[in-house]
Amino acid sequence: MASVALFDPCYLQTLRPGDAGDARRVLEALGDTVTLIDGRCCGQPAFNSGFRTEARTVGRQLLKAARAHSAIVTTSGSCTAMVRHYLPGLWQPPRDAAAASIAARFVDFATYVARHPALDRLGLRLPGVVVLHESCHSRRELHASAAFSAILSRIDGLEVREPAFAEECCGFGGTFAVKQPETSVEIMRAKLDALGATGARVVVSPDYSCLAHLQSGAAGLGIQLEAWTLPELLARALA
Amino acid sequence: MTGFRDRARREIAEEHRSAALLPIMRKLVADSRAMLARGPADARDRAAAARADAVDRLEELQRRLREQLALRGVGYHRAATAAEAVDIVRRLLGDARRVAKSKSMVAEEIGLTHALREAGIDVLETDIGEYIVDLEGRGPSHITAPAVHLNRARIRDLLARAGAPLETDDPVVLSQHIRDVVGRYFQDCDAAITGANTAIASSGRFAIVENEGNVALGVSHPRKHIIVTGLEKVVADEAGALAILQVLAPSATAQPLTAFTHILGSPPPGQERHVVVVDNGRSRILADPRYRDVLRCIRCGACMNACPVYRAVSGLAYGSPYMGPIGAVISPLLWPRGGQADLPFASTLCGACTEACPVGIPLHRMLLDLRADAVERGAVAGRAERAAWKAWAAAFSLPTGARAAAAMARLGLRGGGRLVRPLAARGADPRLLPEPAEPHDPALLAAAGPDRSERPVIAPEEVLPPTPVERFRLRAGQLGVGFPAAAPASALELSAAAAVASTGSVLLTGAPVDRRALLAAPAVALRVDPATVVEYPAGLEPYLGADDALILTGPSRTADIEKVIVRGIHGSQEYAVLLEPPIA
C-alpha cells in the first residue's frame, strides 16, 4: 500500500521509546511501508520560548529529513501543529514556500489512521475502559477530535469515557510546565480530578506531552492513572 | 522586581484562588456560549467585521467622530499619553471637587482615580465592584467583574473597616449598602466621569453598557459629564455598534444585553460634555501589522473567563490593569519598558482565548510573537537559558543527531527544568517524571470504577413561541419584566420606539431620554407596539433615531459579589410592559 514516513518526536523518543515501534506496527498492519525519522525535533520547545533562530535551525533538519516523503505521520498532535502552522513562518518569503510545501505533508497519527482506506479491514479488540484526554493543539490547531474519537470507537470491547470539561487544558504548555510550575500544577490538579472522576485508570491522548505531565502528576500525588498513547492502545488492540 | 511567577505563586498559596474561581468561570463560559447561540448565527463574524473595519480606518473615523461631536456641542480632546489624558481631565473638571466615576478600563490604564485624588479631588468609584476593590486597594482582578477574587465575608470585612458594619454578608445587603452610598453621592457631586464601549463616528453618539444604573446617573449629571475612552473604541456607524453590542454582554457576563445600553446623543440641557480620546501607545500598536488586530478588543473578558492560567491565579497575578490573555498581549505593548515582558509567557498556549474571542483576535499567536520579541530585546531569559537553547539547537543539528539529541532532551527534561527554576519550588511541585519504557499494566484497563463525573447540566433546548412578540414576552419575562393588563399605580409610563424578541429589550428614544426620572420612578410601565418588535438587537438600527436612545433589558442588577445576581440597584425593580395594541 502506501509508503509513509513515521516521525518519532524527540520527547517521545526520550520518554517513551517504545512508542515508535507501536506506531509502526499499526501502520504496517494497515499495509503501509514505513520509514522512520528519528533524532529530530520540530523546534517547538525553542519556538514557544521565543527562541526562533534556534527553532528554525532545528526545524530545518526535520524538514530536510522529511523532504523525500509524501506523507509524514507524526505521533504527536502538538508537533504536527508546530510543523504545519508555525515552522514555515520562520523563513522569509520566498523560502517559506519551500518549507510550507514539506510542512503540509505532515499529518497527525490520529487523522492519518482515521482516513486510512484499510482501516475497515483492521480487526481491533481490547476489552476495558479508558478515558480520553484530547490535547488542545490536537483539538484547536488540528481539529482532529472527530478522527481521534472515530478510531477509539472502532475498538471492540473498549469503553471510552469523556471527562467533564474535556476542552480544558491540562496545564502542560511545554516550557510553561517548567517555568511556571505552581500554576501548571494548579491547572493539572483540576484535570486529574476530572479524569479520575470518570473511574477509568488509563488515560489515552494523541499527545504524549500532556500525558507525561499528567502521568508525573498522578505519580507524585499517588493517583492510580496510567497514560497511554494512541499508538500504544491501537498496537495492543491489534494483538 | 517581582514577576508573574512570584505573584501567581502568592495568589495560589494565599487563598487557593482557583477553588473559588474555577467553578464560577466554568459556568460563565457555558452560559456565555448558550447566550451567544440565542443570537444570530453570524453575530461573531459581524462584530469582528465591524471591529476590523474600525481598526483599518481608525484615524478617518476619529476625524468623522470629531466633526459629528462638534455639531452636538460635545468637546473632543485627544491625549497622546496617560499623563496628558490625566491633565486634560483635570483641566476639564475645573473647580469640581466631588466627582462620581463609573467603571472604565482606560481610566484604570491611565491611573485616573489615583491622579485626581493626588490633586485633592474627591473621587467615588460608583460601580459596586470598583467600589469594593477601591476599598481593598489592590485593583480589579477582572475586566468586567473587578471584585470576583473576593468572597462575601471578605467584602463585608472591607466595608466594616471602612466604617460600615453590616448585619450579614448577604450579597443583597452588601450590594444595597454600596448602592445607597453611591446614590447619596450622586445627589451632591460636581461632575461625572464614565467610559464608553464604542463611539459611533457617523453620528457622534456613544454606546455605553452597564447593569447597575450608576452610568445612567453619570451621563445625566446636571452640569458636567466627561467620557474617557481609548483611541480604538470608535466604530463606523450604528450597524457596527449594534453588531458589537450583540456579542458584548453574552461574551462578558452571559446576559442577552446589559440592563442599560445607553446610546448617548446630544447632552441634556445645561450639561457640558467632553470626550477624552486616549492614545497612550495605541498608534504604535496600530503601526505593527503583527499586533494591530488586538485593537479590535471590545473588553468583554471572554478570553480570561476561558483561560486556564487566569482561572488558577486570578487577575491580580498579572500585575496590570489588563489581565488574562488580553492583558498578557496588550500590557507589554502598551508599556514596552514596564516590566511586563514576562506576561506573554503566562500562558499554556492552549488557544481557549482565541476560540472565545468574539471579534476574532488571534490571541495565542500574538503571545508567541511577543515571546520572540521579548527574547530578541533581551527583556527575558538570562545568559544560561540563551546558552542552553544554543546547545540544544546544535545537538539537534548533528548529522547523527539521534543519540546526542535524545541525551540532550533527557538532560533538559529531567535536569534542565530543575536548574532554571528557583529552589523554593522544589518542595511544592509534586510531579515525578515517569521512567522511560516503564511497562504499562493492561490490567488497569479492566480496573475502572463507575463514572462519577459531575458534568455541567445542559438545559434542554427551549421550544420558542412562533411570533416575535411572544418571544419578546418570554425573554423579557425571564428578566423579571411583568406584562400586566394595565399600568401599575404610580408607574412612570413611557412609549417604546421598538423592542427586541431575542433579548427581551425595549428601546426608548428622546431628546434626551430622561434617565433620572426613569431611575426615580417607583415603577416603570413601557408601552410597546407589537409591530415594532424586531428579532435581534441589530434590527433596532432603523428605530434608533438621530439623537439620544436607551435600550432597557430588564431592571437594573449587579453580580459583582460572587456573581450572585441582585436585582434593583439604581432604579425600580418593577418593570411592566404594556403591549398596545394587545396581542390576541
mmCIF file of N, CA and C in Angstrom, chain B residues 89-166:
data_model
loop_
_atom_site.group_PDB
_atom_site.id
_atom_site.type_symbol
_atom_site.label_atom_id
_atom_site.label_comp_id
_atom_site.label_asym_id
_atom_site.label_seq_id
_atom_site.Cartn_x
_atom_site.Cartn_y
_atom_site.Cartn_z
ATOM 1 N N VAL B 89 -8.267 65.835 31.754
ATOM 2 C CA VAL B 89 -9.431 65.616 32.626
ATOM 3 C C VAL B 89 -9.422 66.622 33.775
ATOM 4 N N ARG B 90 -8.261 66.828 34.368
ATOM 5 C CA ARG B 90 -8.167 67.790 35.483
ATOM 6 C C ARG B 90 -8.583 69.184 35.039
ATOM 7 N N ARG B 91 -8.118 69.580 33.858
ATOM 8 C CA ARG B 91 -8.460 70.909 33.338
ATOM 9 C C ARG B 91 -9.965 70.995 33.077
ATOM 10 N N LEU B 92 -10.518 69.926 32.478
ATOM 11 C CA LEU B 92 -11.954 69.925 32.166
ATOM 12 C C LEU B 92 -12.803 69.943 33.436
ATOM 13 N N LEU B 93 -12.290 69.341 34.499
ATOM 14 C CA LEU B 93 -13.050 69.319 35.752
ATOM 15 C C LEU B 93 -13.122 70.707 36.387
ATOM 16 N N GLY B 94 -12.175 71.571 36.051
ATOM 17 C CA GLY B 94 -12.191 72.937 36.576
ATOM 18 C C GLY B 94 -12.192 72.942 38.088
ATOM 19 N N ASP B 95 -13.194 73.588 38.666
ATOM 20 C CA ASP B 95 -13.204 73.683 40.130
ATOM 21 C C ASP B 95 -14.037 72.563 40.766
ATOM 22 N N ALA B 96 -14.379 71.539 39.980
ATOM 23 C CA ALA B 96 -15.130 70.415 40.548
ATOM 24 C C ALA B 96 -14.294 69.743 41.633
ATOM 25 N N ARG B 97 -14.915 69.465 42.777
ATOM 26 C CA ARG B 97 -14.184 68.861 43.882
ATOM 27 C C ARG B 97 -14.706 67.469 44.233
ATOM 28 N N ARG B 98 -15.934 67.182 43.841
ATOM 29 C CA ARG B 98 -16.517 65.862 44.107
ATOM 30 C C ARG B 98 -16.923 65.237 42.777
ATOM 31 N N VAL B 99 -16.313 64.104 42.457
ATOM 32 C CA VAL B 99 -16.511 63.504 41.139
ATOM 33 C C VAL B 99 -16.990 62.062 41.279
ATOM 34 N N ALA B 100 -18.069 61.727 40.573
ATOM 35 C CA ALA B 100 -18.594 60.359 40.566
ATOM 36 C C ALA B 100 -18.044 59.638 39.346
ATOM 37 N N LYS B 101 -17.317 58.567 39.570
ATOM 38 C CA LYS B 101 -16.686 57.868 38.445
ATOM 39 C C LYS B 101 -17.301 56.489 38.223
ATOM 40 N N SER B 102 -17.584 56.180 36.967
ATOM 41 C CA SER B 102 -18.077 54.842 36.613
ATOM 42 C C SER B 102 -16.909 53.990 36.144
ATOM 43 N N LYS B 103 -17.206 52.693 35.910
ATOM 44 C CA LYS B 103 -16.162 51.756 35.515
ATOM 45 C C LYS B 103 -15.616 52.102 34.140
ATOM 46 N N SER B 104 -14.304 52.131 34.028
ATOM 47 C CA SER B 104 -13.659 52.393 32.748
ATOM 48 C C SER B 104 -12.284 51.761 32.776
ATOM 49 N N MET B 105 -12.019 50.871 31.838
ATOM 50 C CA MET B 105 -10.711 50.219 31.812
ATOM 51 C C MET B 105 -9.608 51.203 31.452
ATOM 52 N N VAL B 106 -9.929 52.140 30.549
ATOM 53 C CA VAL B 106 -8.869 53.075 30.143
ATOM 54 C C VAL B 106 -8.535 54.021 31.299
ATOM 55 N N ALA B 107 -9.533 54.303 32.161
ATOM 56 C CA ALA B 107 -9.250 55.121 33.341
ATOM 57 C C ALA B 107 -8.306 54.374 34.279
ATOM 58 N N GLU B 108 -8.502 53.044 34.398
ATOM 59 C CA GLU B 108 -7.561 52.219 35.178
ATOM 60 C C GLU B 108 -6.172 52.314 34.556
ATOM 61 N N GLU B 109 -6.150 52.177 33.236
ATOM 62 C CA GLU B 109 -4.881 52.169 32.498
ATOM 63 C C GLU B 109 -4.080 53.447 32.750
ATOM 64 N N ILE B 110 -4.760 54.594 32.769
ATOM 65 C CA ILE B 110 -4.024 55.856 32.931
ATOM 66 C C ILE B 110 -3.938 56.278 34.401
ATOM 67 N N GLY B 111 -4.464 55.456 35.297
ATOM 68 C CA GLY B 111 -4.374 55.758 36.734
ATOM 69 C C GLY B 111 -5.151 57.011 37.108
ATOM 70 N N LEU B 112 -6.332 57.173 36.507
ATOM 71 C CA LEU B 112 -7.064 58.435 36.647
ATOM 72 C C LEU B 112 -7.527 58.714 38.077
ATOM 73 N N THR B 113 -8.156 57.724 38.704
ATOM 74 C CA THR B 113 -8.689 57.950 40.052
ATOM 75 C C THR B 113 -7.582 58.378 41.005
ATOM 76 N N HIS B 114 -6.486 57.644 40.963
ATOM 77 C CA HIS B 114 -5.357 57.945 41.833
ATOM 78 C C HIS B 114 -4.834 59.366 41.582
ATOM 79 N N ALA B 115 -4.670 59.704 40.296
ATOM 80 C CA ALA B 115 -4.105 61.011 39.946
ATOM 81 C C ALA B 115 -5.021 62.149 40.399
ATOM 82 N N LEU B 116 -6.325 61.961 40.234
ATOM 83 C CA LEU B 116 -7.255 63.021 40.643
ATOM 84 C C LEU B 116 -7.249 63.181 42.158
ATOM 85 N N ARG B 117 -7.169 62.058 42.860
ATOM 86 C CA ARG B 117 -7.130 62.142 44.328
ATOM 87 C C ARG B 117 -5.865 62.854 44.789
ATOM 88 N N GLU B 118 -4.757 62.566 44.114
ATOM 89 C CA GLU B 118 -3.498 63.244 44.435
ATOM 90 C C GLU B 118 -3.648 64.756 44.297
ATOM 91 N N ALA B 119 -4.511 65.144 43.329
ATOM 92 C CA ALA B 119 -4.720 66.575 43.079
ATOM 93 C C ALA B 119 -5.775 67.159 44.019
ATOM 94 N N GLY B 120 -6.175 66.375 45.003
ATOM 95 C CA GLY B 120 -7.099 66.901 46.007
ATOM 96 C C GLY B 120 -8.572 66.781 45.633
ATOM 97 N N ILE B 121 -8.869 66.038 44.577
ATOM 98 C CA ILE B 121 -10.264 65.874 44.166
ATOM 99 C C ILE B 121 -10.825 64.595 44.800
ATOM 100 N N ASP B 122 -12.035 64.703 45.302
ATOM 101 C CA ASP B 122 -12.689 63.548 45.909
ATOM 102 C C ASP B 122 -13.337 62.725 44.790
ATOM 103 N N VAL B 123 -12.889 61.480 44.614
ATOM 104 C CA VAL B 123 -13.436 60.638 43.540
ATOM 105 C C VAL B 123 -14.098 59.425 44.165
ATOM 106 N N LEU B 124 -15.346 59.161 43.791
ATOM 107 C CA LEU B 124 -16.001 57.944 44.273
ATOM 108 C C LEU B 124 -16.170 56.967 43.116
ATOM 109 N N GLU B 125 -15.721 55.737 43.338
ATOM 110 C CA GLU B 125 -15.984 54.681 42.357
ATOM 111 C C GLU B 125 -17.434 54.258 42.546
ATOM 112 N N THR B 126 -18.264 54.423 41.538
ATOM 113 C CA THR B 126 -19.700 54.211 41.726
ATOM 114 C C THR B 126 -20.194 52.851 41.250
ATOM 115 N N ASP B 127 -19.339 52.100 40.558
ATOM 116 C CA ASP B 127 -19.684 50.717 40.226
ATOM 117 C C ASP B 127 -19.438 49.876 41.483
ATOM 118 N N ILE B 128 -20.341 48.976 41.804
ATOM 119 C CA ILE B 128 -20.236 48.249 43.071
ATOM 120 C C ILE B 128 -18.918 47.465 43.166
ATOM 121 N N GLY B 129 -18.557 46.778 42.084
ATOM 122 C CA GLY B 129 -17.302 46.029 42.089
ATOM 123 C C GLY B 129 -16.092 46.931 42.256
ATOM 124 N N GLU B 130 -16.107 48.065 41.555
ATOM 125 C CA GLU B 130 -14.992 49.014 41.661
ATOM 126 C C GLU B 130 -14.920 49.620 43.056
ATOM 127 N N TYR B 131 -16.093 49.887 43.632
ATOM 128 C CA TYR B 131 -16.141 50.443 44.991
ATOM 129 C C TYR B 131 -15.439 49.482 45.958
ATOM 130 N N ILE B 132 -15.721 48.191 45.769
ATOM 131 C CA ILE B 132 -15.139 47.173 46.658
ATOM 132 C C ILE B 132 -13.620 47.077 46.466
ATOM 133 N N VAL B 133 -13.168 46.988 45.215
ATOM 134 C CA VAL B 133 -11.719 46.830 45.026
ATOM 135 C C VAL B 133 -10.972 48.118 45.385
ATOM 136 N N ASP B 134 -11.673 49.241 45.332
ATOM 137 C CA ASP B 134 -11.075 50.502 45.777
ATOM 138 C C ASP B 134 -10.801 50.428 47.285
ATOM 139 N N LEU B 135 -11.734 49.839 48.029
ATOM 140 C CA LEU B 135 -11.528 49.666 49.471
ATOM 141 C C LEU B 135 -10.357 48.721 49.736
ATOM 142 N N GLU B 136 -10.270 47.666 48.910
ATOM 143 C CA GLU B 136 -9.203 46.691 49.133
ATOM 144 C C GLU B 136 -7.833 47.261 48.759
ATOM 145 N N GLY B 137 -7.826 48.094 47.718
ATOM 146 C CA GLY B 137 -6.590 48.780 47.353
ATOM 147 C C GLY B 137 -5.614 47.991 46.495
ATOM 148 N N ARG B 138 -6.063 46.859 45.926
ATOM 149 C CA ARG B 138 -5.152 46.079 45.068
ATOM 150 C C ARG B 138 -5.546 46.121 43.594
ATOM 151 N N GLY B 139 -6.617 46.834 43.297
ATOM 152 C CA GLY B 139 -7.020 46.947 41.898
ATOM 153 C C GLY B 139 -7.953 45.834 41.475
ATOM 154 N N PRO B 140 -8.556 45.987 40.286
ATOM 155 C CA PRO B 140 -9.511 44.989 39.796
ATOM 156 C C PRO B 140 -8.824 43.686 39.386
ATOM 157 N N SER B 141 -9.527 42.575 39.537
ATOM 158 C CA SER B 141 -8.932 41.297 39.151
ATOM 159 C C SER B 141 -9.594 40.726 37.900
ATOM 160 N N HIS B 142 -10.533 41.482 37.329
ATOM 161 C CA HIS B 142 -11.205 41.025 36.117
ATOM 162 C C HIS B 142 -11.726 42.257 35.389
ATOM 163 N N ILE B 143 -11.767 42.200 34.071
ATOM 164 C CA ILE B 143 -12.187 43.367 33.283
ATOM 165 C C ILE B 143 -13.640 43.741 33.565
ATOM 166 N N THR B 144 -14.517 42.751 33.649
ATOM 167 C CA THR B 144 -15.926 43.090 33.841
ATOM 168 C C THR B 144 -16.441 42.748 35.237
ATOM 169 N N ALA B 145 -15.679 41.993 36.008
ATOM 170 C CA ALA B 145 -16.083 41.642 37.371
ATOM 171 C C ALA B 145 -14.902 41.932 38.293
ATOM 172 N N PRO B 146 -14.697 43.215 38.612
ATOM 173 C CA PRO B 146 -13.450 43.620 39.275
ATOM 174 C C PRO B 146 -13.197 42.939 40.616
ATOM 175 N N ALA B 147 -14.269 42.571 41.328
ATOM 176 C CA ALA B 147 -14.096 42.028 42.686
ATOM 177 C C ALA B 147 -14.323 40.520 42.738
ATOM 178 N N VAL B 148 -14.215 39.845 41.595
ATOM 179 C CA VAL B 148 -14.545 38.419 41.560
ATOM 180 C C VAL B 148 -13.590 37.574 42.402
ATOM 181 N N HIS B 149 -12.435 38.135 42.777
ATOM 182 C CA HIS B 149 -11.482 37.381 43.603
ATOM 183 C C HIS B 149 -11.838 37.438 45.089
ATOM 184 N N LEU B 150 -12.824 38.254 45.447
ATOM 185 C CA LEU B 150 -13.167 38.404 46.867
ATOM 186 C C LEU B 150 -14.483 37.702 47.173
ATOM 187 N N ASN B 151 -14.525 37.020 48.337
ATOM 188 C CA ASN B 151 -15.797 36.410 48.709
ATOM 189 C C ASN B 151 -16.596 37.372 49.596
ATOM 190 N N ARG B 152 -17.846 37.004 49.872
ATOM 191 C CA ARG B 152 -18.736 37.924 50.581
ATOM 192 C C ARG B 152 -18.225 38.277 51.985
ATOM 193 N N ALA B 153 -17.600 37.311 52.657
ATOM 194 C CA ALA B 153 -17.103 37.580 54.014
ATOM 195 C C ALA B 153 -16.005 38.642 53.980
ATOM 196 N N ARG B 154 -15.141 38.501 53.007
ATOM 197 C CA ARG B 154 -14.035 39.453 52.862
ATOM 198 C C ARG B 154 -14.592 40.845 52.521
ATOM 199 N N ILE B 155 -15.616 40.889 51.705
ATOM 200 C CA ILE B 155 -16.200 42.177 51.311
ATOM 201 C C ILE B 155 -16.881 42.845 52.515
ATOM 202 N N ARG B 156 -17.576 42.040 53.290
ATOM 203 C CA ARG B 156 -18.208 42.583 54.492
ATOM 204 C C ARG B 156 -17.140 43.158 55.432
ATOM 205 N N ASP B 157 -16.035 42.429 55.524
ATOM 206 C CA ASP B 157 -14.921 42.859 56.365
ATOM 207 C C ASP B 157 -14.336 44.190 55.874
ATOM 208 N N LEU B 158 -14.188 44.326 54.567
ATOM 209 C CA LEU B 158 -13.659 45.573 54.000
ATOM 210 C C LEU B 158 -14.592 46.740 54.295
ATOM 211 N N LEU B 159 -15.905 46.493 54.176
ATOM 212 C CA LEU B 159 -16.880 47.551 54.455
ATOM 213 C C LEU B 159 -16.848 47.933 55.931
ATOM 214 N N ALA B 160 -16.716 46.930 56.796
ATOM 215 C CA ALA B 160 -16.673 47.200 58.231
ATOM 216 C C ALA B 160 -15.464 48.069 58.568
ATOM 217 N N ARG B 161 -14.335 47.728 57.963
ATOM 218 C CA ARG B 161 -13.125 48.509 58.240
ATOM 219 C C ARG B 161 -13.230 49.934 57.707
ATOM 220 N N ALA B 162 -14.093 50.111 56.698
ATOM 221 C CA ALA B 162 -14.299 51.453 56.144
ATOM 222 C C ALA B 162 -15.394 52.191 56.924
ATOM 223 N N GLY B 163 -15.835 51.607 58.027
ATOM 224 C CA GLY B 163 -16.797 52.307 58.878
ATOM 225 C C GLY B 163 -18.245 51.963 58.616
ATOM 226 N N ALA B 164 -18.490 50.843 57.943
ATOM 227 C CA ALA B 164 -19.874 50.454 57.676
ATOM 228 C C ALA B 164 -20.111 49.008 58.103
ATOM 229 N N PRO B 165 -20.273 48.767 59.407
ATOM 230 C CA PRO B 165 -20.531 47.400 59.852
ATOM 231 C C PRO B 165 -21.931 46.954 59.426
ATOM 232 N N LEU B 166 -22.027 45.816 58.755
ATOM 233 C CA LEU B 166 -23.335 45.335 58.283
ATOM 234 C C LEU B 166 -23.693 44.048 59.018
#
